[in-house]
PDB file of C-alpha atoms in Angstrom:
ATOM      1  CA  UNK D   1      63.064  87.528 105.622  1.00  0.00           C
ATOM      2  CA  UNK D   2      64.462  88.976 102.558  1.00  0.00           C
ATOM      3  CA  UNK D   3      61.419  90.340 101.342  1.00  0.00           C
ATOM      4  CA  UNK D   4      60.700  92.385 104.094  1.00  0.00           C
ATOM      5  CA  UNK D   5      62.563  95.559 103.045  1.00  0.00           C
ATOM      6  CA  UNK D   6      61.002  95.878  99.722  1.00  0.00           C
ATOM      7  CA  UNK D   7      57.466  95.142 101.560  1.00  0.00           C
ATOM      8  CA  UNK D   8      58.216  97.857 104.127  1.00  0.00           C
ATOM      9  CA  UNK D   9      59.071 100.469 100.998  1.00  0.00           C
ATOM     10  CA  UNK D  10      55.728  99.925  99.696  1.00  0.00           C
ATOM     11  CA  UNK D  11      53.264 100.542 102.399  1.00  0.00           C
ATOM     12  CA  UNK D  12      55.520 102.287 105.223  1.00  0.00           C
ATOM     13  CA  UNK D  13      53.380 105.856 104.140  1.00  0.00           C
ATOM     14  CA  UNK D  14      50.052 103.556 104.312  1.00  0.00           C
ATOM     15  CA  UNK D  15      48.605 103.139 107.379  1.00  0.00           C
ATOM     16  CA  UNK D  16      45.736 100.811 108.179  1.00  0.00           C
ATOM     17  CA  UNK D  17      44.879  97.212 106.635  1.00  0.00           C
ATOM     18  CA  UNK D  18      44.209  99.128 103.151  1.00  0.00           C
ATOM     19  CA  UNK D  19      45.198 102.398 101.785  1.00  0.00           C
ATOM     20  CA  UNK D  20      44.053 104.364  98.427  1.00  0.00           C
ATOM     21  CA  UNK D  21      46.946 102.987  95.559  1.00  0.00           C
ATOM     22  CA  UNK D  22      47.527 100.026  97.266  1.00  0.00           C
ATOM     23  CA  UNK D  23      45.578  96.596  96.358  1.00  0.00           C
ATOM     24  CA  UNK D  24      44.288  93.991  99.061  1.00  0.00           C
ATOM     25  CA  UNK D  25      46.856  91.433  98.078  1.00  0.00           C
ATOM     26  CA  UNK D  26      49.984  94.184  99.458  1.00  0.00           C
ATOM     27  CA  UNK D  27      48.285  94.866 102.136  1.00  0.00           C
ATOM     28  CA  UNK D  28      47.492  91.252 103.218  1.00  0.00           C
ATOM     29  CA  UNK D  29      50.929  90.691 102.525  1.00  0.00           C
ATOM     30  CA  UNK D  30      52.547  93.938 104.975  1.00  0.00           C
ATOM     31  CA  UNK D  31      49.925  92.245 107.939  1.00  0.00           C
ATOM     32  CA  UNK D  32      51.390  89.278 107.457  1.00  0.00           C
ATOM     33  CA  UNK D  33      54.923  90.818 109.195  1.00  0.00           C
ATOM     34  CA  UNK D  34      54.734  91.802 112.680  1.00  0.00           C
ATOM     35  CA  UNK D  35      55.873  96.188 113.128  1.00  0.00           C
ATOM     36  CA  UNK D  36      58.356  95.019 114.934  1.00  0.00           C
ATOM     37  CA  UNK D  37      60.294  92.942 112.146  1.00  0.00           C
ATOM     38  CA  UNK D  38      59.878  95.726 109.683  1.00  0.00           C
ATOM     39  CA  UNK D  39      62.670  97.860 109.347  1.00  0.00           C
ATOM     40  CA  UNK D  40      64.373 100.344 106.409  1.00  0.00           C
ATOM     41  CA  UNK D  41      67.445  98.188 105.308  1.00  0.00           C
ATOM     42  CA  UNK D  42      66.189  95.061 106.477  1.00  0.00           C
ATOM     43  CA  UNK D  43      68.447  95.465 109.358  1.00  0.00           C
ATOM     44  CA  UNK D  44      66.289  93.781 112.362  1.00  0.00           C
ATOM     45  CA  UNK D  45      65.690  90.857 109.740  1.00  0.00           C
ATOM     46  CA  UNK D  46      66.895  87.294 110.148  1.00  0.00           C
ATOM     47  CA  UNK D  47      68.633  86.415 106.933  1.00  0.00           C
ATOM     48  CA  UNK D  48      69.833  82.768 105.478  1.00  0.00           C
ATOM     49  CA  UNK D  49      73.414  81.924 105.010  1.00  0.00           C
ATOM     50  CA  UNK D  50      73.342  82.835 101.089  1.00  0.00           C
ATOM     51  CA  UNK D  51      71.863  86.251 102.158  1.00  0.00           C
ATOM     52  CA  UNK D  52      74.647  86.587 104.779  1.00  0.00           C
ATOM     53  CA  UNK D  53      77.201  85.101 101.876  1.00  0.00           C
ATOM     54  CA  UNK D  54      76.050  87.929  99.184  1.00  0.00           C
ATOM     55  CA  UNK D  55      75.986  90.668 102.561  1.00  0.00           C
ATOM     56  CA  UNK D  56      79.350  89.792 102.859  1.00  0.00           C
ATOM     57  CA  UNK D  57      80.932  89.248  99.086  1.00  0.00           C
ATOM     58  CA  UNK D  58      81.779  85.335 100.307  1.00  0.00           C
ATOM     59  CA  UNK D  59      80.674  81.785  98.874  1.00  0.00           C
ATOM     60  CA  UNK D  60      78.590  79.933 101.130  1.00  0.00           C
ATOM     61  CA  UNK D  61      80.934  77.623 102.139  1.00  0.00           C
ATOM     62  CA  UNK D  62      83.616  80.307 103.051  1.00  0.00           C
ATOM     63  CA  UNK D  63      80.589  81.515 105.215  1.00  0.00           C
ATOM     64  CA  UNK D  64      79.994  77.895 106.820  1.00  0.00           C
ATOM     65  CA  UNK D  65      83.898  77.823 107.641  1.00  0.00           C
ATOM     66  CA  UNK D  66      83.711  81.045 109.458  1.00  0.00           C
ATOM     67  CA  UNK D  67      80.782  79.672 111.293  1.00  0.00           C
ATOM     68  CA  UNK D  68      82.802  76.239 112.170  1.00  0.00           C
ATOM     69  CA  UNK D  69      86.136  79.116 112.878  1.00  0.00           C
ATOM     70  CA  UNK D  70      83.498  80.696 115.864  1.00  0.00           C
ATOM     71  CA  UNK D  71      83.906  83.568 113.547  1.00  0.00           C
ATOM     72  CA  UNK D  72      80.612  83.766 112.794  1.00  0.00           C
ATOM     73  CA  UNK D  73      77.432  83.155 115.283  1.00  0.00           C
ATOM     74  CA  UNK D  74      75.759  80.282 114.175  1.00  0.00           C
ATOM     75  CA  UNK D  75      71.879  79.840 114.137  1.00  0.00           C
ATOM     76  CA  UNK D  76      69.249  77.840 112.423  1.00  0.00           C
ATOM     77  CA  UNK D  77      68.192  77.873 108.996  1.00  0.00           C
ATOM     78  CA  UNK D  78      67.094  81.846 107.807  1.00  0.00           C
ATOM     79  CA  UNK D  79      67.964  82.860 111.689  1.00  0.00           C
ATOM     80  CA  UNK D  80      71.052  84.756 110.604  1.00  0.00           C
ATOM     81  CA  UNK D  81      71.556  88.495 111.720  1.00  0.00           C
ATOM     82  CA  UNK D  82      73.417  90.443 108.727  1.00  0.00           C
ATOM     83  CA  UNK D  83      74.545  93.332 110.873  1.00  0.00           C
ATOM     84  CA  UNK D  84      76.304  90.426 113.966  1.00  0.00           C
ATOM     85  CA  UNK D  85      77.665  88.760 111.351  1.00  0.00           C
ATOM     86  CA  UNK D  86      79.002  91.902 109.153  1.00  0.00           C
ATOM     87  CA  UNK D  87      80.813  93.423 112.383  1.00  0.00           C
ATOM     88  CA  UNK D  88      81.423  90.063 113.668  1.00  0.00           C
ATOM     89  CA  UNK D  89      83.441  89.711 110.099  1.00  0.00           C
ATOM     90  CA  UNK D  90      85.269  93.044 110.483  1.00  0.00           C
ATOM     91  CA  UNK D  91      86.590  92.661 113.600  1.00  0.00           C
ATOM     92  CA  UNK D  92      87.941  89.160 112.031  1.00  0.00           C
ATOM     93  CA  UNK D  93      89.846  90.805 109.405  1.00  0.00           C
ATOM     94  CA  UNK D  94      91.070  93.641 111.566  1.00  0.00           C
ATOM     95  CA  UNK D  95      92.791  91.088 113.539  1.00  0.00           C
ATOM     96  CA  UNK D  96      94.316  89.455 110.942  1.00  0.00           C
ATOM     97  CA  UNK D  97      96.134  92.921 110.001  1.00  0.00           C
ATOM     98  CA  UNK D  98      99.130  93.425 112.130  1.00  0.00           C
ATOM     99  CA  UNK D  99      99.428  96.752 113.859  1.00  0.00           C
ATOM    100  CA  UNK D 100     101.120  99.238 111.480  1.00  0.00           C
ATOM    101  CA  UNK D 101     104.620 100.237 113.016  1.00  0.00           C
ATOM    102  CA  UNK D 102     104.904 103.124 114.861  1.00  0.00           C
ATOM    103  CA  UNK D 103     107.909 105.852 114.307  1.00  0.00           C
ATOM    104  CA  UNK D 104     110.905 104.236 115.969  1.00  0.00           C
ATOM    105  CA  UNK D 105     109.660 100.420 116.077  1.00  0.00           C
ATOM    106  CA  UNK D 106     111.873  98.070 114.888  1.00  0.00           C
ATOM    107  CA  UNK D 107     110.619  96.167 111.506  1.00  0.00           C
ATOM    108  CA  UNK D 108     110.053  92.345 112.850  1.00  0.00           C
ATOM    109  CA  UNK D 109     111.296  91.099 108.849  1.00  0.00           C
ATOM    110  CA  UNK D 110     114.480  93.618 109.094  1.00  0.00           C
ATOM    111  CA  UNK D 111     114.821  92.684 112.746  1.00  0.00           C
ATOM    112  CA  UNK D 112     114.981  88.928 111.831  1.00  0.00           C
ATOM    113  CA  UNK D 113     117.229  89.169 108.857  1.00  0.00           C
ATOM    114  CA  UNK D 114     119.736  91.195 110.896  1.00  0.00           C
ATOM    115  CA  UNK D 115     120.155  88.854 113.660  1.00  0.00           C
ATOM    116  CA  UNK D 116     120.384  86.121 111.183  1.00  0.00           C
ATOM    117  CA  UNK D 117     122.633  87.990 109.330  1.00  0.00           C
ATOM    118  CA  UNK D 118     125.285  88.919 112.722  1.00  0.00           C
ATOM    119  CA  UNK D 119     125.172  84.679 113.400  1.00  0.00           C
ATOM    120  CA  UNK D 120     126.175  83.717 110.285  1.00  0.00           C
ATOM    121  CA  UNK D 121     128.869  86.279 110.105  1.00  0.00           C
ATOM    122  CA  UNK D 122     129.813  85.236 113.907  1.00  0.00           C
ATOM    123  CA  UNK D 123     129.558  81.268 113.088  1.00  0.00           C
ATOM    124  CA  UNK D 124     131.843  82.011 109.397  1.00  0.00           C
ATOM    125  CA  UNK D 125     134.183  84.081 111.863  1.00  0.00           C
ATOM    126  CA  UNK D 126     134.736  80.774 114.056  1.00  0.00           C
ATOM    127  CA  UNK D 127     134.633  78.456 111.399  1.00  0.00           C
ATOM    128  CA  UNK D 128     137.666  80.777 109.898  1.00  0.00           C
ATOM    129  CA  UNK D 129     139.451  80.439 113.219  1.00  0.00           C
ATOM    130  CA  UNK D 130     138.588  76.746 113.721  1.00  0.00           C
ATOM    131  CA  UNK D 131     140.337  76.417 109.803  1.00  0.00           C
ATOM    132  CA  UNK D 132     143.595  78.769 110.819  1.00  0.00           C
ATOM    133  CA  UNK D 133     142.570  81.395 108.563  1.00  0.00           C
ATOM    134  CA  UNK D 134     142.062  84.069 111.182  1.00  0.00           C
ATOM    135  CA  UNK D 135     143.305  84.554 114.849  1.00  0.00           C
ATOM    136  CA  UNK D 136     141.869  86.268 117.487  1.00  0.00           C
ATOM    137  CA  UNK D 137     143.292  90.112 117.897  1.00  0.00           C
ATOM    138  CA  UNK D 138     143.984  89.599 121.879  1.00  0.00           C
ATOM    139  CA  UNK D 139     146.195  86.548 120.480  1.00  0.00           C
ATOM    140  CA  UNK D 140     148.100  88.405 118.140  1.00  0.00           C
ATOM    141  CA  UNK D 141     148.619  91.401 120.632  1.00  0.00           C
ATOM    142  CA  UNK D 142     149.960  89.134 123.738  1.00  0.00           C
ATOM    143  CA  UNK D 143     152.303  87.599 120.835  1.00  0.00           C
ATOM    144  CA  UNK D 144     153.700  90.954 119.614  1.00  0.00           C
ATOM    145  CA  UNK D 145     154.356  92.286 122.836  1.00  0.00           C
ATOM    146  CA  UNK D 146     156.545  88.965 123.684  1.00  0.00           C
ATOM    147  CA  UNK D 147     158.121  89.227 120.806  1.00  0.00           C
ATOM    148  CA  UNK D 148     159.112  92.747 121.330  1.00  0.00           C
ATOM    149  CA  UNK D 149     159.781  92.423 125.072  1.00  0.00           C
ATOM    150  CA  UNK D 150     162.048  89.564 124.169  1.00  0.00           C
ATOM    151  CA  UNK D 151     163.887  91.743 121.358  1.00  0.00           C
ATOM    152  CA  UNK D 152     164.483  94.638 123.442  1.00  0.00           C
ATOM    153  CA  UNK D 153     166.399  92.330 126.198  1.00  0.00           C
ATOM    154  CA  UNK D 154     168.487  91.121 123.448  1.00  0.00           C
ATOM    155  CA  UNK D 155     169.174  94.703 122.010  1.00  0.00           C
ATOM    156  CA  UNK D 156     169.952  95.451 125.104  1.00  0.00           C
ATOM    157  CA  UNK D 157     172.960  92.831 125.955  1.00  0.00           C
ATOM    158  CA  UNK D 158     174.718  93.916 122.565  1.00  0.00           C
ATOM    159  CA  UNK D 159     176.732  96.408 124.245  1.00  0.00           C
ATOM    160  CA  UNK D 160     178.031  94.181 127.138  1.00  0.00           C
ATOM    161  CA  UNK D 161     179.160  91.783 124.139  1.00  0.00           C
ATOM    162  CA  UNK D 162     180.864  94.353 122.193  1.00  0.00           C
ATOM    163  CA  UNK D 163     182.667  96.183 125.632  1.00  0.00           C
ATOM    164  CA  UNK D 164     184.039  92.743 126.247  1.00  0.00           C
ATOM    165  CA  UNK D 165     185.504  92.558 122.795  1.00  0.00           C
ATOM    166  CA  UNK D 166     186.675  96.232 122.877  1.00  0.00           C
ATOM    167  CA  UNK D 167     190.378  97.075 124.190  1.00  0.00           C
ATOM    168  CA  UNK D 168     190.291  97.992 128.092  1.00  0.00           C
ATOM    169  CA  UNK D 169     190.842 101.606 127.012  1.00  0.00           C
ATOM    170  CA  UNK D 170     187.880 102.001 124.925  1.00  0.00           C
ATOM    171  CA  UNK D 171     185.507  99.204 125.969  1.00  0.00           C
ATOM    172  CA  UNK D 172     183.537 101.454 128.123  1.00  0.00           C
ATOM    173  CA  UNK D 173     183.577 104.166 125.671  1.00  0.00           C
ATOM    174  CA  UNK D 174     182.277 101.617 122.878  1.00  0.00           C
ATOM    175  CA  UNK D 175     179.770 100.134 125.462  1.00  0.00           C
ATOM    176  CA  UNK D 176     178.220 103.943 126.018  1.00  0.00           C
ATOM    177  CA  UNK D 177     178.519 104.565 122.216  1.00  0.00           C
ATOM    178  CA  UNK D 178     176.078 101.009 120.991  1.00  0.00           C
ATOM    179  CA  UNK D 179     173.856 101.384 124.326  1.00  0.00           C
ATOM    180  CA  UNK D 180     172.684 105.038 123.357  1.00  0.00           C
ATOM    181  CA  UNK D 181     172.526 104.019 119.357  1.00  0.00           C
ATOM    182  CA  UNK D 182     170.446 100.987 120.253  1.00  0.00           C
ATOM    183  CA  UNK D 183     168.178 103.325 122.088  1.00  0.00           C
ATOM    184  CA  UNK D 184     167.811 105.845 119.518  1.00  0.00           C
ATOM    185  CA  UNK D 185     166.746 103.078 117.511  1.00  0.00           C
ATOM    186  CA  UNK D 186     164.337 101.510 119.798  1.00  0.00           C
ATOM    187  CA  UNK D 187     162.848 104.765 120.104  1.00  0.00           C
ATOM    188  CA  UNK D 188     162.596 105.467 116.434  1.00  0.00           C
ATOM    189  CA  UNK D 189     160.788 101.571 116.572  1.00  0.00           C
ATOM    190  CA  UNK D 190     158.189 102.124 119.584  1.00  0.00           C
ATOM    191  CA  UNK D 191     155.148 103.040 117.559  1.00  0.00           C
ATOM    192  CA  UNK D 192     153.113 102.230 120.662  1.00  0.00           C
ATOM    193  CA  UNK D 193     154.552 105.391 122.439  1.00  0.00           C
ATOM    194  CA  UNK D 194     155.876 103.557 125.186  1.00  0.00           C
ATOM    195  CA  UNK D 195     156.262 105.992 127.790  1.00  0.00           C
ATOM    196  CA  UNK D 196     158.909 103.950 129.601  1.00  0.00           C
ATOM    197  CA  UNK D 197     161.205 103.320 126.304  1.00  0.00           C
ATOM    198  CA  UNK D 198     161.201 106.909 125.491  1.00  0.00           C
ATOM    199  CA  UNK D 199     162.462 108.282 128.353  1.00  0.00           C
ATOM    200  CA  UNK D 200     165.018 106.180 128.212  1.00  0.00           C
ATOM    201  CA  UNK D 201     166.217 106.798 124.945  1.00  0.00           C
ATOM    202  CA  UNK D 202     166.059 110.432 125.899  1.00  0.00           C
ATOM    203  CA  UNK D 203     168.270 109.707 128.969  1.00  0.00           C
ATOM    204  CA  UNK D 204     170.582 108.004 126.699  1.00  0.00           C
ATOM    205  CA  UNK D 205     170.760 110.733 124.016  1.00  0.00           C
ATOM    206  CA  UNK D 206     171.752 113.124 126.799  1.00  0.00           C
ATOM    207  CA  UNK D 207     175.005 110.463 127.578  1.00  0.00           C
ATOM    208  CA  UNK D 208     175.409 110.106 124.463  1.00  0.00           C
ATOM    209  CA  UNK D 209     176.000 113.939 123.757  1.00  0.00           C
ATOM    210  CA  UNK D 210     178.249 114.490 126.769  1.00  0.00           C
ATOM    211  CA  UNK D 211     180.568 111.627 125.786  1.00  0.00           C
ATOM    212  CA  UNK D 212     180.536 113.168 122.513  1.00  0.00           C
ATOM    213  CA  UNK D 213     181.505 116.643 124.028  1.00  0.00           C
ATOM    214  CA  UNK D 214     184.450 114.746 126.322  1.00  0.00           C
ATOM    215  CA  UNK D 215     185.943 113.214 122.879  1.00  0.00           C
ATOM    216  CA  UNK D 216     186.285 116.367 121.562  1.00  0.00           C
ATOM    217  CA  UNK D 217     188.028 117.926 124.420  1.00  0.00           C
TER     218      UNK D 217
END
């Protein structure tokens, strides 16, 4: 009852059915509560759902909906237990608060946005390809190297065409001559480094250097 606190404040130091200061009515009044139900802070008393509504800073009908949630216990009429329901409350709210992150979680919101973020980019990157506005690096490398593979063979048949244009007496001469030039060129051209190319061209610079030297003999 809500009136037992106040009750038990004003005869807890006064034993017996009637005590000096205190008039009949009080005391008839304290016997009328069992010992048992008496308690500092009221907090063995049953309480109604307004007392349990001001206990807990709610309206009584946010107080009903927490009873129809199973948040609250329920119980008839002035049956109500302030302390059950006040921890009964807490441990509502606390689960309503997500865990705080700990050092080196990943945010769930940052999380989110960057995996929406990496499909959008992914499904603009296909839609550009799907359009013709971009092509796939792997394409663009197998096409290069064709196109260079294919270049090099016809570099490389220049000097047959020119020794069979040449005189007999120099068309070997002028064959050596545009073979070693094309090389140096290729060379100077084969930004990948090819390993293969380069030694060639360094083979060829060596032929190239003793024709020169048998010339000037």
């Amino acid at each position: 009852m809500g009136r037992a606190p106040d009750l038990t404040r004003r005869v807890l130091s006064v034993p017996g059915s009637f005590r000096r200061g205190t008039t009949p009515e009080v005391t008839r009044e304290a016997e009328a509560f069992p010992s048992d139900e008496i308690h500092i802070g009221g907090s063995a008393a049953m309480s109604t759902i307004a007392e349990v509504a001001i206990h807990l800073d709610l309206s009584e009908r946010r107080v009903r909906e927490l009873q129809g949630m199973n948040v609250l216990p329920k119980a008839a009429r002035g049956d109500l237990d302030c302390d059950v329901c006040r921890v009964a409350y807490i441990r509502y709210l606390r689960d309503l608060q997500p865990e705080p992150p700990q050092p080196g979680d990943l945010d769930p919101a940052q999380e989110r946005a960057r995996k929406d973020k990496a499909l959008a980019e992914t499904a603009e990157l296909r839609n550009a390809v799907t359009r013709g506005e971009l092509v796939r690096y792997d394409d663009v490398e197998r096409d290069v190297r064709e196109i260079l593979l294919a270049t090099r063979e016809r570099f490389l048949a220049v000097p047959v065409e020119v020794q069979t244009d040449m005189p007999p007496e120099v068309a070997q001469l002028a064959h050596d001559v545009v073979r070693n030039r094309l090389y140096v060129a290729m060379e100077d051209m084969a930004a990948d480094g090819d390993a293969q190319v380069l030694a060639e061209a360094e083979a060829r610079k060596a032929v190239a250097k003793q024709a020169k030297q048998r010339r000037s003999l």
